[in-house]
Coordinates of N, CA and C in Angstrom, one line a residue:
Chain A
D1 N 14.5 0.8 -5.9 CA 14.4 2.1 -5.2 C 14.7 1.9 -3.7
A2 N 15.5 2.5 -2.8 CA 15.7 2.1 -1.5 C 14.8 2.1 -0.7
K3 N 14.9 1.4 0.3 CA 13.7 1.2 1.4 C 13.8 1.9 2.4
T4 N 12.7 2.5 2.8 CA 12.6 3.6 3.8 C 11.9 2.8 5.2
T5 N 12.4 3.5 6.2 CA 11.9 3.0 7.5 C 11.4 4.3 8.2
Q6 N 9.9 4.2 8.9 CA 9.2 5.1 9.4 C 8.9 4.5 10.6
P7 N 8.8 5.4 11.7 CA 8.0 5.1 13.0 C 6.5 4.8 12.6
P8 N 5.7 4.0 12.8 CA 4.3 3.7 12.6 C 3.1 4.9 13.0
S9 N 3.4 5.5 14.2 CA 2.6 6.5 14.7 C 3.5 7.5 15.6
M10 N 3.0 8.8 15.6 CA 3.5 10.0 16.3 C 2.1 10.7 16.6
D11 N 2.2 11.2 17.8 CA 1.5 12.2 18.1 C 2.1 13.8 18.4
C12 N 1.3 14.6 18.3 CA 1.7 16.2 18.2 C 0.7 17.0 18.8
A13 N 1.0 18.1 19.6 CA 0.1 18.9 20.2 C -0.1 20.1 19.1
E14 N -1.4 20.3 18.9 CA -1.6 21.5 18.0 C -0.8 22.6 18.4
G15 N -0.4 23.5 17.2 CA 0.5 24.5 17.3 C 1.7 24.4 17.4
R16 N 2.2 23.3 17.9 CA 3.7 22.5 18.1 C 4.3 22.0 16.7
A17 N 5.6 22.0 16.7 CA 6.1 21.4 15.5 C 5.9 20.1 15.3
A18 N 5.8 19.6 14.3 CA 5.8 18.1 14.1 C 7.3 17.6 13.2
N19 N 7.9 16.9 14.0 CA 9.0 16.3 13.3 C 9.0 14.8 13.0
L20 N 9.0 14.4 11.8 CA 8.5 13.1 11.4 C 9.9 12.6 10.7
P21 N 10.5 11.5 11.3 CA 11.9 10.8 10.9 C 11.7 10.0 9.8
C22 N 12.8 9.7 8.9 CA 12.6 8.6 8.0 C 14.2 8.2 7.9
N23 N 14.3 6.9 7.9 CA 15.7 6.3 7.3 C 15.8 5.8 6.3
H24 N 16.6 6.0 5.5 CA 16.9 5.5 3.9 C 18.5 5.2 4.0
S25 N 18.9 4.3 4.7 CA 20.2 4.3 4.8 C 20.8 3.6 3.2
T26 N 20.1 3.1 2.7 CA 20.6 2.4 1.4 C 20.3 3.3 0.2
I27 N 20.2 4.5 0.5 CA 20.1 5.5 -0.8 C 21.0 5.8 -1.6
S28 N 20.7 5.9 -3.0 CA 21.9 6.0 -3.8 C 22.0 7.6 -4.3
G29 N 22.8 7.9 -4.8 CA 23.3 9.0 -5.1 C 22.5 10.1 -6.1
N30 N 21.8 9.0 -7.0 CA 20.8 9.7 -7.7 C 19.0 9.4 -7.4
E31 N 18.9 9.1 -6.3 CA 17.9 8.9 -5.5 C 17.2 10.2 -4.6
Y32 N 16.0 10.7 -5.1 CA 15.6 11.7 -4.3 C 14.5 11.3 -3.4
V33 N 14.5 12.0 -1.9 CA 13.5 11.9 -1.1 C 12.4 12.6 -1.2
Y34 N 11.2 11.9 -1.2 CA 10.0 12.7 -1.6 C 9.1 12.4 -0.2
W35 N 8.3 13.2 0.1 CA 7.4 13.0 1.0 C 6.2 13.4 0.5
Y36 N 4.9 12.7 1.1 CA 3.7 12.8 0.6 C 2.8 12.3 1.9
R37 N 1.7 13.0 1.9 CA 0.6 12.3 3.1 C -0.7 11.9 2.4
Q38 N -1.5 11.5 3.3 CA -2.5 10.9 2.7 C -3.6 11.1 3.9
I39 N -4.7 11.9 4.0 CA -5.7 12.2 4.8 C -6.6 11.2 4.6
H40 N -7.4 10.6 5.7 CA -8.5 9.5 5.5 C -9.1 9.6 4.3
S41 N -9.5 8.6 3.6 CA -10.2 8.2 2.2 C -10.1 9.3 1.2
Q42 N -8.7 9.7 1.1 CA -8.3 11.0 0.2 C -6.9 10.2 -0.6
G43 N -6.7 11.0 -1.8 CA -5.7 10.3 -2.4 C -4.4 11.2 -1.8
P44 N -3.0 10.5 -2.0 CA -1.9 11.0 -1.5 C -2.0 12.4 -2.1
Q45 N -1.2 13.4 -0.9 CA -0.9 14.8 -1.5 C 0.7 15.0 -1.2
Y46 N 1.1 15.2 -2.4 CA 2.4 15.7 -2.4 C 2.8 16.9 -1.5
I47 N 3.7 16.7 -0.8 CA 4.5 17.8 0.2 C 5.6 18.3 -0.2
I48 N 6.8 17.7 -0.4 CA 8.4 18.4 -0.6 C 8.8 17.3 -1.0
H49 N 10.1 17.6 -1.8 CA 11.1 16.6 -2.3 C 12.2 17.5 -2.1
G50 N 13.5 16.4 -2.0 CA 14.8 17.1 -1.9 C 15.7 16.2 -2.4
L51 N 17.2 16.6 -2.7 CA 18.3 15.7 -3.0 C 19.0 15.5 -2.2
K52 N 19.7 16.8 -1.6 CA 20.7 16.6 -0.3 C 20.7 18.0 0.2
N53 N 20.2 19.2 -0.2 CA 19.9 20.3 0.3 C 18.6 20.2 1.1
N54 N 18.6 21.1 2.4 CA 17.4 21.2 2.8 C 16.6 21.9 2.0
E55 N 15.1 21.8 2.1 CA 14.1 22.3 1.2 C 13.1 23.0 2.2
T56 N 12.2 24.0 1.8 CA 11.3 24.7 2.5 C 10.1 24.9 1.7
N57 N 8.9 24.7 1.9 CA 7.9 25.3 1.1 C 6.9 25.5 1.9
E58 N 5.8 26.2 1.3 CA 4.7 26.7 2.5 C 4.1 25.8 3.3
M59 N 4.3 24.3 3.1 CA 3.7 23.3 3.8 C 4.6 22.9 4.8
A60 N 5.8 22.8 4.5 CA 7.0 22.1 5.4 C 8.2 22.4 4.8
S61 N 9.2 21.8 5.9 CA 10.7 21.7 5.7 C 11.1 20.6 5.6
L62 N 12.3 20.0 4.6 CA 12.8 18.6 4.8 C 14.3 18.8 5.1
I63 N 14.7 18.3 5.9 CA 15.8 18.6 6.3 C 16.8 17.0 6.0
I64 N 17.7 16.9 5.2 CA 18.3 15.8 5.0 C 19.6 15.8 5.4
T65 N 20.1 14.5 6.0 CA 21.5 14.7 6.8 C 22.7 14.6 5.9
E66 N 23.6 15.0 6.0 CA 24.9 15.0 5.3 C 25.4 13.9 4.5
D67 N 25.2 12.7 5.1 CA 25.5 11.5 4.4 C 24.2 10.8 3.7
R68 N 23.1 11.5 3.7 CA 21.8 11.3 3.1 C 21.1 10.1 3.5
K69 N 21.4 9.2 4.6 CA 20.9 8.2 5.1 C 19.5 8.4 6.0
S70 N 19.4 9.7 6.3 CA 18.1 9.8 7.0 C 17.6 11.1 6.6
S71 N 16.2 11.8 7.0 CA 15.9 12.7 6.7 C 14.7 13.0 7.9
T72 N 14.2 14.3 8.1 CA 13.1 14.6 8.8 C 12.3 16.0 8.0
L73 N 10.9 15.6 8.0 CA 9.9 16.5 7.5 C 9.4 17.1 8.9
I74 N 9.5 18.5 8.5 CA 9.0 19.2 9.9 C 7.8 20.1 9.5
L75 N 6.8 20.0 10.2 CA 5.5 20.9 9.9 C 5.6 21.9 11.0
P76 N 6.0 23.3 10.9 CA 6.4 23.9 12.0 C 5.5 24.4 13.1
H77 N 3.8 24.3 12.4 CA 3.0 24.3 13.5 C 1.7 23.6 13.0
A78 N 1.7 22.3 13.5 CA 0.8 21.4 13.4 C -0.8 22.0 13.6
T79 N -1.6 21.7 12.6 CA -3.1 21.8 13.0 C -3.8 20.5 13.2
L80 N -4.8 20.6 13.6 CA -5.6 19.0 13.7 C -6.0 18.8 12.0
R81 N -5.9 19.6 11.0 CA -6.0 19.4 9.7 C -4.6 18.4 9.0
D82 N -4.0 18.6 9.9 CA -2.5 18.0 9.5 C -2.6 16.3 9.9
T83 N -3.7 16.1 10.5 CA -3.6 14.7 11.1 C -3.8 13.8 9.7
A84 N -2.7 12.7 9.4 CA -2.8 12.1 8.1 C -1.7 11.0 8.4
V85 N -1.6 10.0 7.4 CA -0.5 8.9 7.3 C 0.3 9.7 6.3
Y86 N 1.6 9.9 6.8 CA 3.1 10.7 6.2 C 3.9 9.5 5.6
Y87 N 4.2 9.9 4.1 CA 4.9 8.4 3.8 C 6.1 9.2 3.1
C88 N 7.6 8.7 3.6 CA 8.6 9.1 2.8 C 9.0 8.0 1.7
I89 N 9.4 8.3 0.8 CA 9.7 7.7 -0.3 C 11.1 8.1 -1.1
V90 N 11.8 7.0 -1.5 CA 12.7 7.4 -2.0 C 12.8 7.0 -3.8
R91 N 13.1 8.1 -4.4 CA 12.7 7.5 -6.0 C 13.9 8.0 -6.8
V92 N 14.0 7.3 -7.8 CA 15.2 7.4 -8.9 C 14.5 8.3 -10.0
V93 N 15.0 9.5 -10.3 CA 14.5 10.0 -11.5 C 15.3 9.8 -12.5
N94 N 14.9 8.9 -13.3 CA 15.7 8.1 -14.5 C 15.6 8.8 -15.7
T95 N 16.1 8.4 -16.5 CA 16.3 8.8 -18.2 C 15.3 8.1 -19.1
G96 N 14.7 6.9 -18.1 CA 13.8 6.1 -19.0 C 12.1 6.5 -18.8
T97 N 11.6 5.7 -19.0 CA 10.0 5.8 -18.7 C 9.9 6.3 -17.2
A98 N 8.7 6.7 -16.9 CA 8.4 7.4 -15.5 C 8.5 6.2 -14.7
S99 N 9.2 6.5 -13.7 CA 9.4 5.6 -12.4 C 8.4 5.6 -11.5
K100 N 7.9 4.4 -10.8 CA 6.7 4.6 -10.0 C 7.0 5.1 -8.6
L101 N 6.4 5.3 -8.0 CA 6.2 5.4 -6.4 C 5.9 4.2 -5.7
T102 N 7.1 3.8 -4.6 CA 6.7 2.6 -3.5 C 6.5 3.4 -2.4
F103 N 5.3 3.2 -2.1 CA 4.7 3.6 -0.9 C 4.7 2.6 0.2
G104 N 5.5 2.8 1.3 CA 5.5 2.0 2.6 C 4.0 2.1 3.4
T105 N 4.4 1.8 4.7 CA 3.3 1.9 5.6 C 3.2 3.4 6.0
G106 N 4.2 4.1 6.1 CA 3.9 5.3 6.6 C 4.0 5.8 8.0
T107 N 3.9 6.8 8.3 CA 3.6 7.3 9.9 C 2.5 8.0 10.2
R108 N 1.5 7.5 11.1 CA 0.2 8.0 11.2 C 0.5 8.9 12.3
L109 N 0.3 10.2 11.8 CA 0.6 11.6 12.9 C -0.8 11.8 13.1
Q110 N -0.8 11.9 14.7 CA -2.2 12.3 15.1 C -2.0 13.5 15.8
V111 N -2.5 14.7 15.7 CA -2.5 16.1 16.0 C -3.6 16.2 17.2
T112 N -3.2 16.7 18.6 CA -4.2 16.8 19.3 C -4.5 18.0 19.9
L113 N -5.8 18.3 20.4 CA -5.7 20.0 21.1 C -4.9 20.0 22.2
Chain B
D1 N -3.1 25.4 -9.8 CA -2.8 24.3 -9.2 C -3.3 23.0 -10.0
V2 N -2.4 21.9 -9.6 CA -2.7 20.8 -10.3 C -3.9 19.9 -10.2
K3 N -4.6 19.6 -11.3 CA -5.8 19.2 -11.1 C -6.1 17.7 -11.7
V4 N -6.2 16.4 -10.8 CA -6.4 15.3 -11.4 C -7.8 15.0 -10.9
T5 N -8.9 14.5 -11.7 CA -10.3 14.1 -11.3 C -10.4 12.8 -11.5
Q6 N -11.4 11.8 -10.9 CA -11.6 10.9 -11.2 C -13.0 10.7 -11.1
S7 N -13.5 9.9 -12.1 CA -15.0 10.0 -12.4 C -15.8 9.4 -11.1
S8 N -15.6 8.8 -10.6 CA -16.5 8.4 -9.2 C -15.6 8.5 -8.3
R9 N -16.3 9.1 -6.9 CA -15.5 8.5 -5.5 C -15.9 7.0 -5.0
Y10 N -17.1 6.7 -5.1 CA -17.6 5.5 -4.7 C -18.6 4.6 -6.1
L11 N -18.1 3.2 -5.9 CA -18.5 2.6 -7.0 C -19.2 1.2 -6.7
V12 N -20.1 0.6 -7.0 CA -20.6 -0.8 -6.4 C -20.6 -1.5 -7.7
K13 N -20.4 -2.6 -7.9 CA -20.5 -3.3 -9.3 C -20.7 -4.9 -8.8
R14 N -21.2 -5.7 -9.9 CA -21.3 -7.1 -9.5 C -20.3 -7.6 -10.1
T15 N -20.1 -9.0 -9.8 CA -19.0 -9.7 -10.4 C -19.3 -10.3 -11.7
G16 N -18.1 -10.0 -12.7 CA -18.3 -10.2 -13.9 C -18.5 -9.0 -14.7
E17 N -19.0 -8.2 -14.1 CA -19.5 -6.6 -14.9 C -17.9 -6.2 -15.5
K18 N -18.3 -5.4 -16.3 CA -16.9 -4.7 -17.2 C -17.0 -3.3 -16.4
V19 N -15.9 -2.8 -16.2 CA -15.7 -1.7 -15.2 C -15.2 -0.5 -15.7
F20 N -15.5 0.7 -15.9 CA -14.5 1.6 -16.5 C -14.4 2.7 -15.3
L21 N -13.0 2.9 -15.0 CA -12.6 4.0 -14.3 C -11.9 5.1 -15.0
E22 N -12.4 6.2 -15.0 CA -11.7 7.0 -15.6 C -10.9 8.3 -14.8
C23 N -10.1 8.8 -15.7 CA -8.8 9.8 -14.8 C -8.6 11.0 -15.7
V24 N -8.9 12.2 -15.5 CA -8.4 13.4 -16.3 C -7.6 14.4 -15.6
Q25 N -6.6 14.7 -16.1 CA -5.7 15.8 -15.6 C -5.7 17.0 -16.5
D26 N -5.4 18.1 -15.7 CA -5.5 19.2 -16.6 C -4.0 20.4 -16.8
M27 N -3.0 19.2 -16.3 CA -1.9 20.1 -16.5 C -0.9 19.7 -17.6
D28 N -1.5 19.1 -18.7 CA -0.7 18.8 -19.7 C 0.6 17.7 -19.3
H29 N 0.4 17.0 -18.6 CA 1.3 16.1 -18.3 C 1.5 14.7 -19.1
E30 N 2.6 14.4 -19.5 CA 3.0 13.5 -20.3 C 2.4 11.9 -19.5
N31 N 3.1 11.7 -18.4 CA 2.9 10.5 -17.6 C 1.5 10.6 -16.7
M32 N 0.8 9.3 -17.1 CA -0.4 8.9 -16.3 C 0.1 7.7 -15.4
F33 N -0.7 7.3 -14.4 CA -0.6 6.2 -13.6 C -1.9 5.8 -13.0
W34 N -2.0 4.4 -13.1 CA -3.1 3.7 -12.2 C -2.7 2.9 -10.9
Y35 N -2.9 3.3 -9.7 CA -2.5 2.3 -8.4 C -3.7 2.0 -7.9
R36 N -3.5 0.8 -6.9 CA -4.3 0.6 -6.2 C -4.2 0.4 -4.9
Q37 N -5.0 0.8 -3.8 CA -4.5 0.5 -2.3 C -5.0 -0.1 -1.5
D38 N -4.5 -0.9 -0.9 CA -5.3 -1.8 -0.1 C -4.6 -2.0 1.3
P39 N -5.3 -2.2 2.5 CA -4.8 -2.3 3.9 C -3.4 -3.1 4.0
G40 N -2.5 -2.6 4.6 CA -1.3 -3.4 4.7 C -0.6 -3.9 3.6
L41 N -1.0 -3.3 2.3 CA -0.2 -3.5 1.3 C 0.3 -2.4 0.3
G42 N -0.1 -1.3 1.0 CA 0.4 0.0 0.4 C -0.5 0.1 -1.0
L43 N 0.3 1.1 -1.7 CA -0.1 1.5 -3.0 C 0.9 0.4 -4.0
R44 N 0.1 -0.2 -4.9 CA 0.8 -1.0 -6.1 C 0.2 -0.4 -7.1
L45 N 1.4 -0.7 -8.3 CA 1.3 0.2 -9.3 C 0.7 -1.0 -10.4
I46 N -0.4 -0.5 -11.3 CA -1.1 -1.5 -12.2 C -0.4 -1.1 -13.4
Y47 N -0.9 0.0 -14.1 CA -0.2 0.3 -15.2 C 0.1 1.8 -15.3
F48 N 1.0 2.2 -16.0 CA 1.3 3.6 -16.4 C 1.4 3.9 -18.1
S49 N 1.2 5.1 -18.2 CA 1.3 5.5 -19.7 C 2.4 6.7 -19.7
Y50 N 3.1 6.6 -20.5 CA 3.9 7.8 -20.6 C 3.7 8.6 -22.0
D51 N 2.7 8.5 -22.9 CA 2.2 8.9 -24.0 C 1.1 8.6 -24.7
V52 N 0.3 9.2 -25.5 CA -0.9 8.8 -25.8 C -0.6 7.5 -26.5
K53 N -1.7 6.7 -26.2 CA -1.5 5.3 -26.8 C -0.3 4.3 -26.4
M54 N 0.3 5.0 -25.5 CA 1.5 4.1 -25.0 C 1.1 3.8 -23.4
K55 N 1.7 2.6 -23.3 CA 1.5 2.1 -21.9 C 2.3 1.0 -21.3
E56 N 2.7 1.0 -20.2 CA 3.5 -0.2 -19.8 C 2.9 -0.8 -18.4
K57 N 3.2 -2.1 -18.1 CA 2.5 -2.8 -17.2 C 3.5 -2.4 -15.8
G58 N 2.5 -2.2 -14.7 CA 3.0 -2.0 -13.7 C 3.4 -3.3 -12.7
D59 N 3.4 -3.3 -11.6 CA 3.3 -4.5 -10.6 C 2.1 -5.4 -10.6
I60 N 0.8 -5.1 -10.8 CA 0.0 -6.3 -10.8 C -1.1 -5.7 -11.9
P61 N -0.7 -6.0 -13.2 CA -1.4 -5.9 -14.3 C -2.6 -6.6 -14.5
E62 N -2.3 -7.8 -13.9 CA -3.6 -8.8 -14.2 C -5.0 -8.7 -14.0
G63 N -5.8 -8.9 -14.9 CA -7.2 -8.6 -14.5 C -7.5 -7.1 -15.1
Y64 N -6.8 -6.2 -15.5 CA -6.7 -5.0 -15.9 C -6.3 -4.7 -17.2
S65 N -6.9 -3.5 -17.9 CA -6.4 -3.1 -18.8 C -6.6 -1.4 -19.0
V66 N -6.1 -0.9 -19.9 CA -5.9 0.6 -19.7 C -6.0 1.1 -21.3
S67 N -6.5 2.4 -21.4 CA -6.5 3.0 -22.5 C -6.2 4.7 -22.2
R68 N -5.3 5.3 -23.3 CA -5.2 6.3 -23.2 C -5.0 7.0 -24.8
E69 N -6.2 7.6 -24.9 CA -6.6 8.0 -26.5 C -6.2 9.4 -26.6
K70 N -6.5 10.1 -25.6 CA -5.8 11.6 -25.2 C -5.3 11.9 -24.3
K71 N -4.4 12.7 -24.3 CA -3.1 13.3 -23.3 C -3.9 13.2 -22.2
E72 N -5.0 13.7 -21.6 CA -5.5 14.4 -20.6 C -6.1 13.2 -20.0
R73 N -6.4 11.9 -20.7 CA -7.6 10.9 -20.2 C -6.9 9.6 -20.1
F74 N -6.7 9.1 -18.9 CA -6.4 7.7 -18.9 C -7.3 6.8 -18.0
S75 N -7.8 5.9 -18.8 CA -8.8 5.2 -18.4 C -8.4 3.6 -17.9
L76 N -8.9 3.0 -16.6 CA -8.4 2.0 -16.5 C -9.8 1.0 -16.6
I77 N -9.7 -0.4 -16.9 CA -10.8 -1.1 -17.5 C -10.5 -2.4 -16.5
L78 N -11.7 -2.8 -15.8 CA -11.8 -4.4 -15.6 C -12.7 -5.0 -16.4
E79 N -11.9 -5.8 -17.1 CA -12.8 -6.5 -18.0 C -13.9 -7.4 -17.7
S80 N -13.8 -8.2 -16.5 CA -14.7 -8.9 -15.9 C -14.4 -8.9 -14.3
A81 N -15.2 -7.9 -13.7 CA -14.8 -7.8 -12.1 C -15.0 -8.8 -11.1
S82 N -14.0 -8.9 -10.4 CA -13.9 -9.9 -9.3 C -13.9 -9.2 -8.0
T83 N -14.3 -10.1 -7.0 CA -14.5 -9.6 -5.6 C -13.0 -9.2 -4.9
N84 N -11.8 -9.8 -5.6 CA -10.7 -9.4 -5.1 C -10.3 -8.2 -5.9
Q85 N -11.1 -7.7 -6.8 CA -10.7 -6.4 -7.0 C -11.5 -4.9 -6.6
T86 N -12.2 -5.4 -5.2 CA -12.8 -4.5 -4.4 C -11.2 -3.9 -3.8
S87 N -11.2 -2.5 -4.0 CA -10.2 -1.8 -3.6 C -10.2 -0.3 -3.6
M88 N -9.5 0.6 -3.5 CA -9.3 2.3 -3.6 C -8.4 2.0 -4.8
Y89 N -9.0 2.8 -5.8 CA -8.1 3.0 -7.0 C -7.6 4.5 -7.1
L90 N -6.4 4.6 -7.5 CA -5.8 6.2 -7.3 C -5.2 6.1 -8.8
C91 N -5.6 7.4 -9.1 CA -4.9 7.9 -10.7 C -3.8 9.0 -10.1
A92 N -2.8 9.0 -10.7 CA -1.9 10.2 -10.6 C -1.2 10.4 -12.3
S93 N -0.9 11.7 -12.2 CA 0.0 12.0 -13.1 C 1.3 12.9 -13.0
S94 N 1.8 13.0 -14.0 CA 3.5 14.0 -14.0 C 3.9 14.6 -15.0
F95 N 5.0 15.4 -15.1 CA 5.7 15.5 -16.3 C 6.6 14.3 -16.2
V96 N 7.7 14.4 -17.4 CA 8.4 12.8 -17.6 C 9.1 12.9 -16.3
F97 N 9.9 13.8 -15.7 CA 10.6 13.5 -14.5 C 10.2 14.1 -12.9
G98 N 8.7 14.5 -13.3 CA 8.1 15.3 -12.4 C 7.9 14.7 -11.0
T99 N 7.2 15.4 -10.3 CA 6.2 14.7 -9.3 C 5.1 14.3 -9.6
Q100 N 4.5 13.1 -8.8 CA 3.3 12.8 -9.2 C 2.4 13.2 -8.5
Y101 N 1.2 13.6 -8.9 CA 0.3 14.3 -8.3 C -1.0 13.3 -8.4
F102 N -1.8 13.2 -7.3 CA -3.0 11.9 -7.2 C -4.3 12.8 -7.1
G103 N -5.1 12.0 -7.8 CA -6.6 12.2 -7.7 C -7.2 11.8 -6.5
P104 N -8.4 12.0 -6.4 CA -9.0 12.0 -5.1 C -9.3 10.2 -4.5
G105 N -9.3 9.6 -5.5 CA -9.3 8.1 -5.5 C -10.6 7.8 -5.8
T106 N -10.9 6.6 -5.9 CA -12.2 5.8 -6.4 C -12.2 4.5 -5.7
R107 N -13.4 4.4 -4.7 CA -13.3 3.3 -3.7 C -14.3 2.3 -4.4
L108 N -13.8 1.1 -4.9 CA -14.7 0.4 -5.7 C -15.1 -1.0 -5.0
L109 N -16.2 -1.4 -4.5 CA -17.0 -2.7 -4.0 C -17.4 -3.4 -5.3
V110 N -16.8 -4.8 -4.9 CA -17.7 -5.7 -6.3 C -18.2 -6.8 -5.4
L111 N -19.3 -7.0 -5.7 CA -20.3 -7.9 -4.8 C -20.4 -9.2 -5.6

């Protein structure tokens, strides 16, 4: 699986949009971009994933650049409950047995009043 | 909503004890996974199972075994707990090519 690079930490004011970047310059054509987050002492929570088109769900939007070498997760109106570590993961969805998820160190997002 | 539950949130055991960690999912997922999470090391895959009674080793299977007798249940067994197995243990499940959903985690302390 391709390696990802994320900033170690970011701050965001409550009510503002949080834009979390991720670089995955060695991504292959059959690799998806997944985002998870982990609130302190809890299990990782799935947020969103995409292949090449931008995606939106009730939690967030995912913007993937045309060359697919980077992506941005957008939380449109951050709240204090969005304070967490956010992980960007690139994953092959293969035809064999299940592929594991490789979590890096992620971005620690701190939402403040 | 997908629900993955783990038998305990916190567990304290003594060195040499046999430890069972249980995971149950209610979404009829084929795949189930056990990871451990340690500061600075991220999540590491211990074992996964893609069907009942089927299992494959992950990156760090030493000192662990698993059991999957029913589709919804995946157990992680520490045959003889050691202090270096103190960690957060996370279970996940998914459809064959699908998104993995995680349980709340079990924080295990081995004294």
